Amino acid sequence: MKRLLPLAASALALAAAAPALAQDVTITNARLVLGDGSAPIEGGTVVVQAGKVVYAGPSSGAPAGGNAVDAKGAWVTPGLFATVTTLGLADVSAVDESNDITAGGTPFSAALDASTAINPTSQHILVHKAAGITRAATTTLPSGSIFAGQGAIIDLDGDARPVVQARAFQMINLGEGGAAEAGGSRAAAHALLRAALREAQALVGKTAIPETTAIDKGDAVLLSRFDAEALVPVVTGRQKLYVAVDRMADIRAVLALKQEYPKLDLVLVGATEGWLVASDIAAAGVPVIANGLVDLPETFEQLGATQSNAGRLAQAGVKVAINASTMQNPRRLQQVAGNLVALTKMPGAAGMDWGRAFAAISSVPAEISGMGGKAGVLKPGALGDVVIWTGDPLEVGSVPTRVFIDGREQDLTNHQTRLRDRYIDLDESDRPKAYDW
């Protein structure tokens, strides 16, 4: 039996990696959520052809064709979009050999490219797909510099081509973590950032191997010539710059960068004290991937933490998505969004109405990540990512029953479902459970 297990595991991996057949599908009789912040449509229909949505709205206007699925009144939504995750970069985070999230021993930082290390059959990807997440922004984390490297946009269908967009954004930390990496102060972190951007600016338009002098700290390299070259798309505005900050003063310092480098395409990540400078963020037109429900300070940079942060930012006119990196599992996105709805019923608190809360985990993070109108929304031309749920998707007990990615129905089997199925029957009269494959 033991000799057969590796072959069986290989067969399962190959089966998971093989792309499913494309489908044209028409889902009718749905409580249809478009994901754009609008109210659900009762008796709605969504039509997916050749992997893309061709219609989503009342049944009366739907074109005919495709495999018919009667949702029987169930909630039908676009796939969720999780942003700032490490999905696909680790199998067991406590096992270094399977963990590509950090790289503290490398001389590189900004040049790190997450798209080269993603494992599409990681159980984390398969488990989160079963939770209704169909797209994600995934990134390495800062571990030897303020720069984390270049994050990627991925789909979660488990096939051999998970990367939708490589090098979609660069991520840095300019808060307490960045200060520690830069030498012990925020001043050092900002000096390193400006030095790096200046080096990158000098490389704009040059195609030869850059001759930038490395920036060192003792035996450590904080910025190599290849890192400087990787920052050219950032300084020219062709690549988004995700900046992790929480403190009000740090947020203001980030917004001030636009005066020196007006082409920077900034996105704030975390922004726990963002509500204190919400009008400044809104005026700058900088979107926020916010901590959804951080209500108590865990660090000195979060002294102004409140559950109303995301709601107050949205009320001020800031484009707000929910930050998946603050959760143990990004699959809790729907729970956090549901709690934001509940906050609207609390006197003195600020939350979001149902439509805006769902958009904060679907269309808005897709827009911030550069996939506006393509993901997290059901509209003609969007990717055919559709989820059918057992109930209200913002209720913690609701789960997907069927998931489509690019119009292909997904197998929702994963390690957790197999464990459930193995031990749901405790009859061990014939053989030990360890042999029950």
Short mmCIF file of C-alpha atoms in Angstrom, two decimals:
data_model
loop_
_atom_site.label_atom_id
_atom_site.label_comp_id
_atom_site.label_asym_id
_atom_site.label_seq_id
_atom_site.Cartn_x
_atom_site.Cartn_y
_atom_site.Cartn_z
CA MET A 1 0.00 0.00 0.00
CA LYS A 2 2.75 2.43 0.96
CA ARG A 3 4.53 1.94 -2.37
CA LEU A 4 1.34 2.82 -4.21
CA LEU A 5 0.67 6.03 -2.28
CA PRO A 6 3.23 8.21 -4.10
CA LEU A 7 1.78 7.08 -7.45
CA ALA A 8 -1.74 7.81 -6.25
CA ALA A 9 -0.69 11.23 -4.97
CA SER A 10 0.99 11.99 -8.30
CA ALA A 11 -2.14 10.99 -10.17
CA LEU A 12 -4.26 13.27 -7.98
CA ALA A 13 -1.84 16.15 -8.51
CA LEU A 14 -1.91 15.68 -12.27
CA ALA A 15 -5.70 15.50 -12.25
CA ALA A 16 -5.87 18.71 -10.24
CA ALA A 17 -3.43 20.43 -12.60
CA ALA A 18 -5.34 19.46 -15.74
CA PRO A 19 -7.64 22.26 -16.94
CA ALA A 20 -11.37 21.49 -16.79
CA LEU A 21 -13.44 21.74 -19.95
CA ALA A 22 -14.81 25.16 -20.79
CA GLN A 23 -18.56 25.51 -20.35
CA ASP A 24 -21.28 27.84 -21.48
CA VAL A 25 -23.65 28.09 -18.56
CA THR A 26 -26.88 29.96 -17.79
CA ILE A 27 -27.81 30.23 -14.10
CA THR A 28 -31.45 31.18 -13.60
CA ASN A 29 -33.84 31.80 -10.71
CA ALA A 30 -31.07 33.41 -8.65
CA ARG A 31 -30.91 36.03 -5.95
CA LEU A 32 -28.31 37.71 -8.07
CA VAL A 33 -25.55 39.92 -6.66
CA LEU A 34 -23.63 41.92 -9.26
CA GLY A 35 -20.83 42.91 -6.87
CA ASP A 36 -20.89 46.58 -7.82
CA GLY A 37 -22.57 47.72 -4.61
CA SER A 38 -26.11 47.50 -5.96
CA ALA A 39 -28.94 45.59 -4.28
CA PRO A 40 -29.50 41.91 -5.17
CA ILE A 41 -31.80 41.15 -8.10
CA GLU A 42 -34.58 38.70 -7.30
CA GLY A 43 -35.17 36.11 -10.01
CA GLY A 44 -31.99 37.09 -11.78
CA THR A 45 -30.00 35.30 -14.47
CA VAL A 46 -26.31 35.25 -15.32
CA VAL A 47 -25.06 33.91 -18.64
CA VAL A 48 -21.44 32.87 -19.17
CA GLN A 49 -20.14 32.03 -22.62
CA ALA A 50 -16.56 31.26 -23.67
CA GLY A 51 -15.37 31.96 -20.15
CA LYS A 52 -16.87 35.44 -19.83
CA VAL A 53 -20.09 36.96 -18.60
CA VAL A 54 -22.33 38.03 -21.47
CA TYR A 55 -25.38 38.91 -19.36
CA ALA A 56 -26.29 39.48 -15.71
CA GLY A 57 -29.62 40.93 -14.67
CA PRO A 58 -33.35 40.23 -14.68
CA SER A 59 -34.36 36.99 -16.35
CA SER A 60 -36.53 38.83 -18.84
CA GLY A 61 -33.53 40.23 -20.73
CA ALA A 62 -31.33 37.14 -20.75
CA PRO A 63 -30.21 35.52 -24.00
CA ALA A 64 -30.81 31.79 -24.46
CA GLY A 65 -28.14 29.12 -24.59
CA GLY A 66 -25.65 27.19 -22.49
CA ASN A 67 -26.07 24.54 -19.85
CA ALA A 68 -29.03 25.55 -17.69
CA VAL A 69 -28.64 25.65 -13.91
CA ASP A 70 -31.70 26.43 -11.78
CA ALA A 71 -30.41 28.16 -8.65
CA LYS A 72 -33.84 27.69 -7.02
CA GLY A 73 -33.68 31.08 -5.38
CA ALA A 74 -30.16 30.71 -4.00
CA TRP A 75 -27.69 33.60 -3.71
CA VAL A 76 -25.46 33.84 -6.79
CA THR A 77 -22.50 36.20 -6.73
CA PRO A 78 -19.22 36.98 -8.49
CA GLY A 79 -16.19 35.22 -7.04
CA LEU A 80 -14.53 36.92 -4.08
CA PHE A 81 -11.23 38.76 -4.61
CA ALA A 82 -8.71 38.47 -1.75
CA THR A 83 -5.99 41.06 -1.77
CA VAL A 84 -2.63 41.02 0.03
CA THR A 85 -2.38 37.30 0.61
CA THR A 86 0.40 34.73 0.52
CA LEU A 87 -1.74 32.08 -1.19
CA GLY A 88 0.37 29.61 -3.14
CA LEU A 89 3.65 30.62 -1.48
CA ALA A 90 3.63 28.11 1.39
CA ASP A 91 2.29 24.64 2.09
CA VAL A 92 3.17 24.50 5.79
CA SER A 93 4.39 27.88 6.99
CA ALA A 94 6.29 26.34 9.92
CA VAL A 95 8.31 24.18 7.53
CA ASP A 96 10.98 26.34 5.94
CA GLU A 97 11.43 24.07 2.93
CA SER A 98 7.81 24.61 1.89
CA ASN A 99 7.66 28.31 2.76
CA ASP A 100 8.51 30.96 0.13
CA ILE A 101 6.76 33.85 1.89
CA THR A 102 9.94 35.41 3.26
CA ALA A 103 13.57 35.35 2.16
CA GLY A 104 15.61 36.97 4.91
CA GLY A 105 18.86 35.44 3.69
CA THR A 106 18.81 36.77 0.16
CA PRO A 107 20.68 39.88 -1.02
CA PHE A 108 17.60 40.80 -3.12
CA SER A 109 14.44 42.59 -2.05
CA ALA A 110 12.45 44.64 -4.61
CA ALA A 111 13.57 42.28 -7.37
CA LEU A 112 11.83 39.28 -5.77
CA ASP A 113 9.04 38.08 -8.05
CA ALA A 114 6.27 36.10 -6.30
CA SER A 115 4.92 34.75 -9.61
CA THR A 116 7.94 32.46 -9.98
CA ALA A 117 7.23 30.58 -6.73
CA ILE A 118 3.46 29.98 -6.76
CA ASN A 119 2.25 26.41 -6.31
CA PRO A 120 -1.21 26.23 -7.93
CA THR A 121 -2.07 22.94 -6.22
CA SER A 122 -1.26 24.22 -2.74
CA GLN A 123 -3.96 23.08 -0.33
CA HIS A 124 -4.32 26.70 0.80
CA ILE A 125 -5.40 27.64 -2.72
CA LEU A 126 -7.83 24.72 -2.96
CA VAL A 127 -9.34 25.40 0.49
CA HIS A 128 -9.88 29.09 -0.27
CA LYS A 129 -11.43 28.28 -3.64
CA ALA A 130 -13.98 26.17 -1.78
CA ALA A 131 -14.74 29.31 0.27
CA GLY A 132 -15.73 31.26 -2.84
CA ILE A 133 -12.46 33.11 -3.48
CA THR A 134 -11.63 32.92 -7.18
CA ARG A 135 -8.87 35.56 -7.57
CA ALA A 136 -6.20 36.86 -5.23
CA ALA A 137 -3.27 39.23 -5.02
CA THR A 138 -0.40 37.29 -3.50
CA THR A 139 2.98 38.55 -2.38
CA THR A 140 6.14 37.79 -0.50
CA LEU A 141 6.64 39.77 2.72
CA PRO A 142 9.45 42.14 3.76
CA SER A 143 12.13 40.13 5.52
CA GLY A 144 15.47 41.83 4.96
CA SER A 145 14.52 45.25 3.66
CA ILE A 146 11.56 47.59 3.54
CA PHE A 147 10.79 46.07 0.11
CA ALA A 148 8.75 42.87 -0.05
CA GLY A 149 9.10 42.30 -3.79
CA GLN A 150 6.68 42.13 -6.68
CA GLY A 151 3.27 40.60 -6.06
CA ALA A 152 1.12 38.74 -8.57
CA ILE A 153 -2.57 38.39 -9.37
CA ILE A 154 -3.57 34.73 -9.49
CA ASP A 155 -6.67 32.65 -10.09
CA LEU A 156 -7.52 29.73 -7.82
CA ASP A 157 -8.62 27.10 -10.33
CA GLY A 158 -5.60 24.90 -9.51
CA ASP A 159 -4.45 24.46 -13.11
CA ALA A 160 -0.88 24.85 -14.31
CA ARG A 161 -1.27 28.56 -15.12
CA PRO A 162 -2.28 30.36 -11.91
CA VAL A 163 -0.70 33.73 -12.72
CA VAL A 164 -3.11 36.22 -14.26
CA GLN A 165 -0.70 39.14 -13.98
CA ALA A 166 2.90 38.84 -12.85
CA ARG A 167 4.66 41.77 -11.18
CA ALA A 168 1.35 43.56 -10.64
CA PHE A 169 2.56 45.59 -7.68
CA GLN A 170 5.53 46.29 -5.46
CA MET A 171 4.99 46.18 -1.71
CA ILE A 172 6.93 48.02 0.99
CA ASN A 173 6.58 48.55 4.72
CA LEU A 174 7.02 52.10 6.03
CA GLY A 175 5.65 51.47 9.51
CA GLU A 176 7.26 49.90 12.55
CA GLY A 177 8.30 46.81 10.59
CA GLY A 178 9.94 48.85 7.85
CA ALA A 179 11.75 51.00 10.38
CA ALA A 180 13.23 47.88 11.99
CA GLU A 181 14.39 46.50 8.64
CA ALA A 182 15.97 49.81 7.60
CA GLY A 183 18.09 50.20 10.72
CA GLY A 184 15.81 51.17 13.55
CA SER A 185 13.86 54.28 12.60
CA ARG A 186 11.24 55.51 10.18
CA ALA A 187 13.71 58.18 9.05
CA ALA A 188 16.03 55.41 7.88
CA ALA A 189 13.17 53.68 6.04
CA HIS A 190 12.22 56.85 4.18
CA ALA A 191 15.87 57.57 3.34
CA LEU A 192 16.22 54.08 1.89
CA LEU A 193 13.01 54.49 -0.10
CA ARG A 194 14.09 57.81 -1.58
CA ALA A 195 17.55 56.49 -2.41
CA ALA A 196 15.96 53.51 -4.15
CA LEU A 197 13.52 55.65 -6.13
CA ARG A 198 16.32 57.99 -7.15
CA GLU A 199 18.38 55.04 -8.38
CA ALA A 200 15.36 53.73 -10.28
CA GLN A 201 14.68 57.15 -11.77
CA ALA A 202 18.23 57.22 -13.13
CA LEU A 203 17.61 53.91 -14.89
CA VAL A 204 14.47 54.99 -16.75
CA GLY A 205 14.92 54.40 -20.48
CA LYS A 206 18.09 52.34 -20.10
CA THR A 207 18.11 48.75 -21.31
CA ALA A 208 21.62 47.56 -20.44
CA ILE A 209 22.46 45.88 -17.16
CA PRO A 210 22.25 48.65 -14.53
CA GLU A 211 25.47 49.76 -12.89
CA THR A 212 23.84 51.05 -9.72
CA THR A 213 26.00 50.80 -6.64
CA ALA A 214 24.52 48.50 -4.00
CA ILE A 215 23.28 50.01 -0.72
CA ASP A 216 24.60 47.95 2.17
CA LYS A 217 24.09 47.74 5.94
CA GLY A 218 26.96 45.86 7.52
CA ASP A 219 27.03 42.52 5.74
CA ALA A 220 23.47 42.95 4.45
CA VAL A 221 22.50 44.35 1.06
CA LEU A 222 19.47 46.67 1.37
CA LEU A 223 19.27 47.52 -2.34
CA SER A 224 21.12 45.74 -5.13
CA ARG A 225 21.34 46.97 -8.71
CA PHE A 226 18.70 44.44 -9.70
CA ASP A 227 16.37 45.79 -7.01
CA ALA A 228 16.83 49.30 -8.38
CA GLU A 229 16.00 48.05 -11.87
CA ALA A 230 12.86 46.36 -10.51
CA LEU A 231 11.68 49.73 -9.17
CA VAL A 232 11.70 51.46 -12.58
CA PRO A 233 8.02 50.49 -13.23
CA VAL A 234 7.15 51.91 -9.80
CA VAL A 235 8.79 55.28 -10.28
CA THR A 236 7.25 55.63 -13.74
CA GLY A 237 3.74 54.74 -12.51
CA ARG A 238 3.46 51.49 -14.51
CA GLN A 239 3.42 49.33 -11.38
CA LYS A 240 1.36 49.98 -8.25
CA LEU A 241 3.15 50.64 -4.99
CA TYR A 242 1.43 49.02 -2.01
CA VAL A 243 2.59 50.75 1.18
CA ALA A 244 1.95 49.06 4.54
CA VAL A 245 1.38 51.72 7.21
CA ASP A 246 -0.96 52.08 10.16
CA ARG A 247 -0.11 55.27 12.08
CA MET A 248 -1.74 58.55 11.12
CA ALA A 249 1.62 60.32 10.85
CA ASP A 250 3.00 57.53 8.64
CA ILE A 251 -0.02 57.78 6.34
CA ARG A 252 0.56 61.52 5.94
CA ALA A 253 4.24 60.88 5.15
CA VAL A 254 3.24 58.41 2.43
CA LEU A 255 0.74 60.80 0.86
CA ALA A 256 3.49 63.46 0.78
CA LEU A 257 5.56 61.21 -1.49
CA LYS A 258 3.28 62.22 -4.37
CA GLN A 259 4.78 65.73 -4.21
CA GLU A 260 8.24 64.34 -4.96
CA TYR A 261 7.20 61.51 -7.27
CA PRO A 262 3.84 62.43 -8.82
CA LYS A 263 3.70 59.29 -10.97
CA LEU A 264 3.61 56.93 -8.00
CA ASP A 265 0.44 54.80 -8.11
CA LEU A 266 -0.01 54.47 -4.34
CA VAL A 267 -2.20 52.04 -2.41
CA LEU A 268 -2.32 52.12 1.40
CA VAL A 269 -2.35 48.72 3.12
CA GLY A 270 -3.57 48.43 6.69
CA ALA A 271 -4.14 52.10 7.53
CA THR A 272 -5.49 51.26 10.98
CA GLU A 273 -5.56 54.98 11.90
CA GLY A 274 -6.73 55.96 8.43
CA TRP A 275 -10.05 57.26 9.74
CA LEU A 276 -8.15 60.09 11.47
CA VAL A 277 -6.94 61.41 8.09
CA ALA A 278 -9.74 60.11 5.90
CA SER A 279 -10.32 63.47 4.19
CA ASP A 280 -6.62 63.71 3.26
CA ILE A 281 -6.64 60.19 1.81
CA ALA A 282 -9.80 60.91 -0.15
CA ALA A 283 -8.38 64.19 -1.49
CA ALA A 284 -5.24 62.37 -2.65
CA GLY A 285 -7.35 59.77 -4.48
CA VAL A 286 -5.37 56.94 -2.88
CA PRO A 287 -7.31 53.69 -2.30
CA VAL A 288 -7.01 51.73 0.94
CA ILE A 289 -6.85 48.01 1.58
CA ALA A 290 -8.04 48.40 5.14
CA ASN A 291 -7.93 46.32 8.27
CA GLY A 292 -11.56 45.38 8.54
CA LEU A 293 -12.15 44.81 12.22
CA VAL A 294 -9.00 45.73 14.11
CA ASP A 295 -10.60 47.24 17.20
CA LEU A 296 -7.74 47.16 19.71
CA PRO A 297 -4.15 48.36 19.32
CA GLU A 298 -1.63 45.55 19.09
CA THR A 299 1.27 47.96 18.50
CA PHE A 300 2.04 51.61 19.16
CA GLU A 301 1.30 52.41 15.52
CA GLN A 302 -2.31 51.23 16.06
CA LEU A 303 -3.28 53.30 19.11
CA GLY A 304 -6.22 54.77 17.18
CA ALA A 305 -7.62 51.37 16.18
CA THR A 306 -11.40 51.10 15.81
CA GLN A 307 -13.80 48.74 14.11
CA SER A 308 -15.30 51.78 12.41
CA ASN A 309 -12.12 52.51 10.43
CA ALA A 310 -13.25 51.00 7.12
CA GLY A 311 -16.74 52.46 7.42
CA ARG A 312 -15.49 55.96 8.18
CA LEU A 313 -12.99 55.82 5.31
CA ALA A 314 -15.80 54.83 2.94
CA GLN A 315 -18.04 57.61 4.25
CA ALA A 316 -15.24 60.10 3.50
CA GLY A 317 -15.15 58.96 -0.13
CA VAL A 318 -12.12 56.67 0.02
CA LYS A 319 -12.15 53.54 -2.15
CA VAL A 320 -11.92 50.79 0.49
CA ALA A 321 -11.26 47.06 0.16
CA ILE A 322 -10.89 44.63 3.03
CA ASN A 323 -7.35 43.55 3.86
CA ALA A 324 -6.99 39.78 3.87
CA SER A 325 -3.49 39.86 5.37
CA THR A 326 -4.81 40.70 8.83
CA MET A 327 -6.78 37.46 9.01
CA GLN A 328 -5.48 34.04 9.88
CA ASN A 329 -7.17 32.84 6.72
CA PRO A 330 -8.33 35.05 3.85
CA ARG A 331 -11.43 32.86 3.65
CA ARG A 332 -12.75 34.91 6.58
CA LEU A 333 -13.36 37.79 4.17
CA GLN A 334 -17.10 37.20 4.05
CA GLN A 335 -17.27 37.10 7.85
CA VAL A 336 -15.51 40.45 8.18
CA ALA A 337 -17.69 42.02 5.50
CA GLY A 338 -20.77 40.71 7.33
CA ASN A 339 -19.56 42.27 10.56
CA LEU A 340 -19.23 45.62 8.78
CA VAL A 341 -22.92 45.33 7.92
CA ALA A 342 -23.73 44.58 11.55
CA LEU A 343 -21.81 47.69 12.62
CA THR A 344 -24.38 49.86 10.85
CA LYS A 345 -26.82 48.81 13.57
CA MET A 346 -24.51 49.87 16.43
CA PRO A 347 -25.08 53.41 17.78
CA GLY A 348 -22.05 55.60 17.09
CA ALA A 349 -20.32 53.02 14.91
CA ALA A 350 -19.67 53.21 11.17
CA GLY A 351 -20.02 50.17 8.95
CA MET A 352 -21.19 49.54 5.41
CA ASP A 353 -24.52 48.62 3.87
CA TRP A 354 -24.75 45.11 2.44
CA GLY A 355 -23.95 46.05 -1.13
CA ARG A 356 -20.88 48.13 -0.29
CA ALA A 357 -19.63 45.50 2.15
CA PHE A 358 -19.84 42.79 -0.49
CA ALA A 359 -18.16 45.08 -3.04
CA ALA A 360 -15.31 45.56 -0.54
CA ILE A 361 -14.43 41.87 -0.96
CA SER A 362 -15.21 41.56 -4.66
CA SER A 363 -15.22 44.42 -7.20
CA VAL A 364 -13.33 47.06 -5.16
CA PRO A 365 -10.24 44.93 -4.43
CA ALA A 366 -10.27 43.88 -8.08
CA GLU A 367 -10.30 47.57 -9.13
CA ILE A 368 -7.46 48.43 -6.74
CA SER A 369 -5.45 45.50 -8.08
CA GLY A 370 -5.86 46.62 -11.69
CA MET A 371 -8.68 44.24 -12.68
CA GLY A 372 -11.56 46.68 -12.53
CA GLY A 373 -14.55 45.48 -14.54
CA LYS A 374 -12.88 42.11 -15.12
CA ALA A 375 -13.09 40.37 -11.74
CA GLY A 376 -15.27 40.55 -8.67
CA VAL A 377 -18.25 41.69 -10.68
CA LEU A 378 -20.95 40.22 -12.91
CA LYS A 379 -21.29 42.38 -16.02
CA PRO A 380 -20.80 41.79 -19.74
CA GLY A 381 -17.12 41.28 -20.50
CA ALA A 382 -16.15 40.26 -16.96
CA LEU A 383 -14.44 36.94 -16.29
CA GLY A 384 -16.86 34.08 -15.72
CA ASP A 385 -16.20 33.72 -11.98
CA VAL A 386 -19.53 32.82 -10.38
CA VAL A 387 -20.42 31.33 -6.99
CA ILE A 388 -23.69 29.75 -5.84
CA TRP A 389 -24.19 29.83 -2.04
CA THR A 390 -26.26 27.99 0.53
CA GLY A 391 -27.48 31.32 1.93
CA ASP A 392 -26.55 34.97 2.39
CA PRO A 393 -22.82 34.99 1.55
CA LEU A 394 -22.12 37.51 4.33
CA GLU A 395 -23.57 35.15 6.94
CA VAL A 396 -20.77 33.17 8.56
CA GLY A 397 -22.62 29.86 8.14
CA SER A 398 -23.11 30.16 4.38
CA VAL A 399 -20.83 28.19 2.06
CA PRO A 400 -20.52 27.83 -1.71
CA THR A 401 -22.21 24.88 -3.34
CA ARG A 402 -20.83 25.47 -6.84
CA VAL A 403 -17.91 27.62 -8.01
CA PHE A 404 -17.10 28.60 -11.59
CA ILE A 405 -13.78 30.19 -12.62
CA ASP A 406 -13.46 31.45 -16.19
CA GLY A 407 -16.75 29.65 -16.81
CA ARG A 408 -15.35 26.28 -15.73
CA GLU A 409 -17.05 24.54 -12.82
CA GLN A 410 -14.52 23.73 -10.11
CA ASP A 411 -13.95 20.59 -8.07
CA LEU A 412 -14.22 21.80 -4.47
CA THR A 413 -12.46 18.76 -3.02
CA ASN A 414 -9.45 19.58 -0.86
CA HIS A 415 -7.48 18.18 2.04
CA GLN A 416 -10.04 19.40 4.57
CA THR A 417 -13.03 17.87 2.78
CA ARG A 418 -11.17 14.56 2.42
CA LEU A 419 -10.40 14.54 6.16
CA ARG A 420 -14.06 15.28 6.86
CA ASP A 421 -15.22 12.48 4.61
CA ARG A 422 -12.73 9.99 6.03
CA TYR A 423 -13.70 10.49 9.65
CA ILE A 424 -17.41 11.23 9.33
CA ASP A 425 -17.89 7.45 9.47
CA LEU A 426 -16.24 6.08 12.60
CA ASP A 427 -16.84 2.42 11.78
CA GLU A 428 -13.39 0.81 12.17
CA SER A 429 -14.57 -2.78 12.19
CA ASP A 430 -12.96 -3.64 8.88
CA ARG A 431 -9.64 -1.77 8.97
CA PRO A 432 -7.89 1.22 10.59
CA LYS A 433 -8.86 4.64 9.29
CA ALA A 434 -5.28 5.29 8.22
CA TYR A 435 -5.86 2.82 5.35
CA ASP A 436 -9.20 4.30 4.30
CA TRP A 437 -8.16 6.09 1.07
#
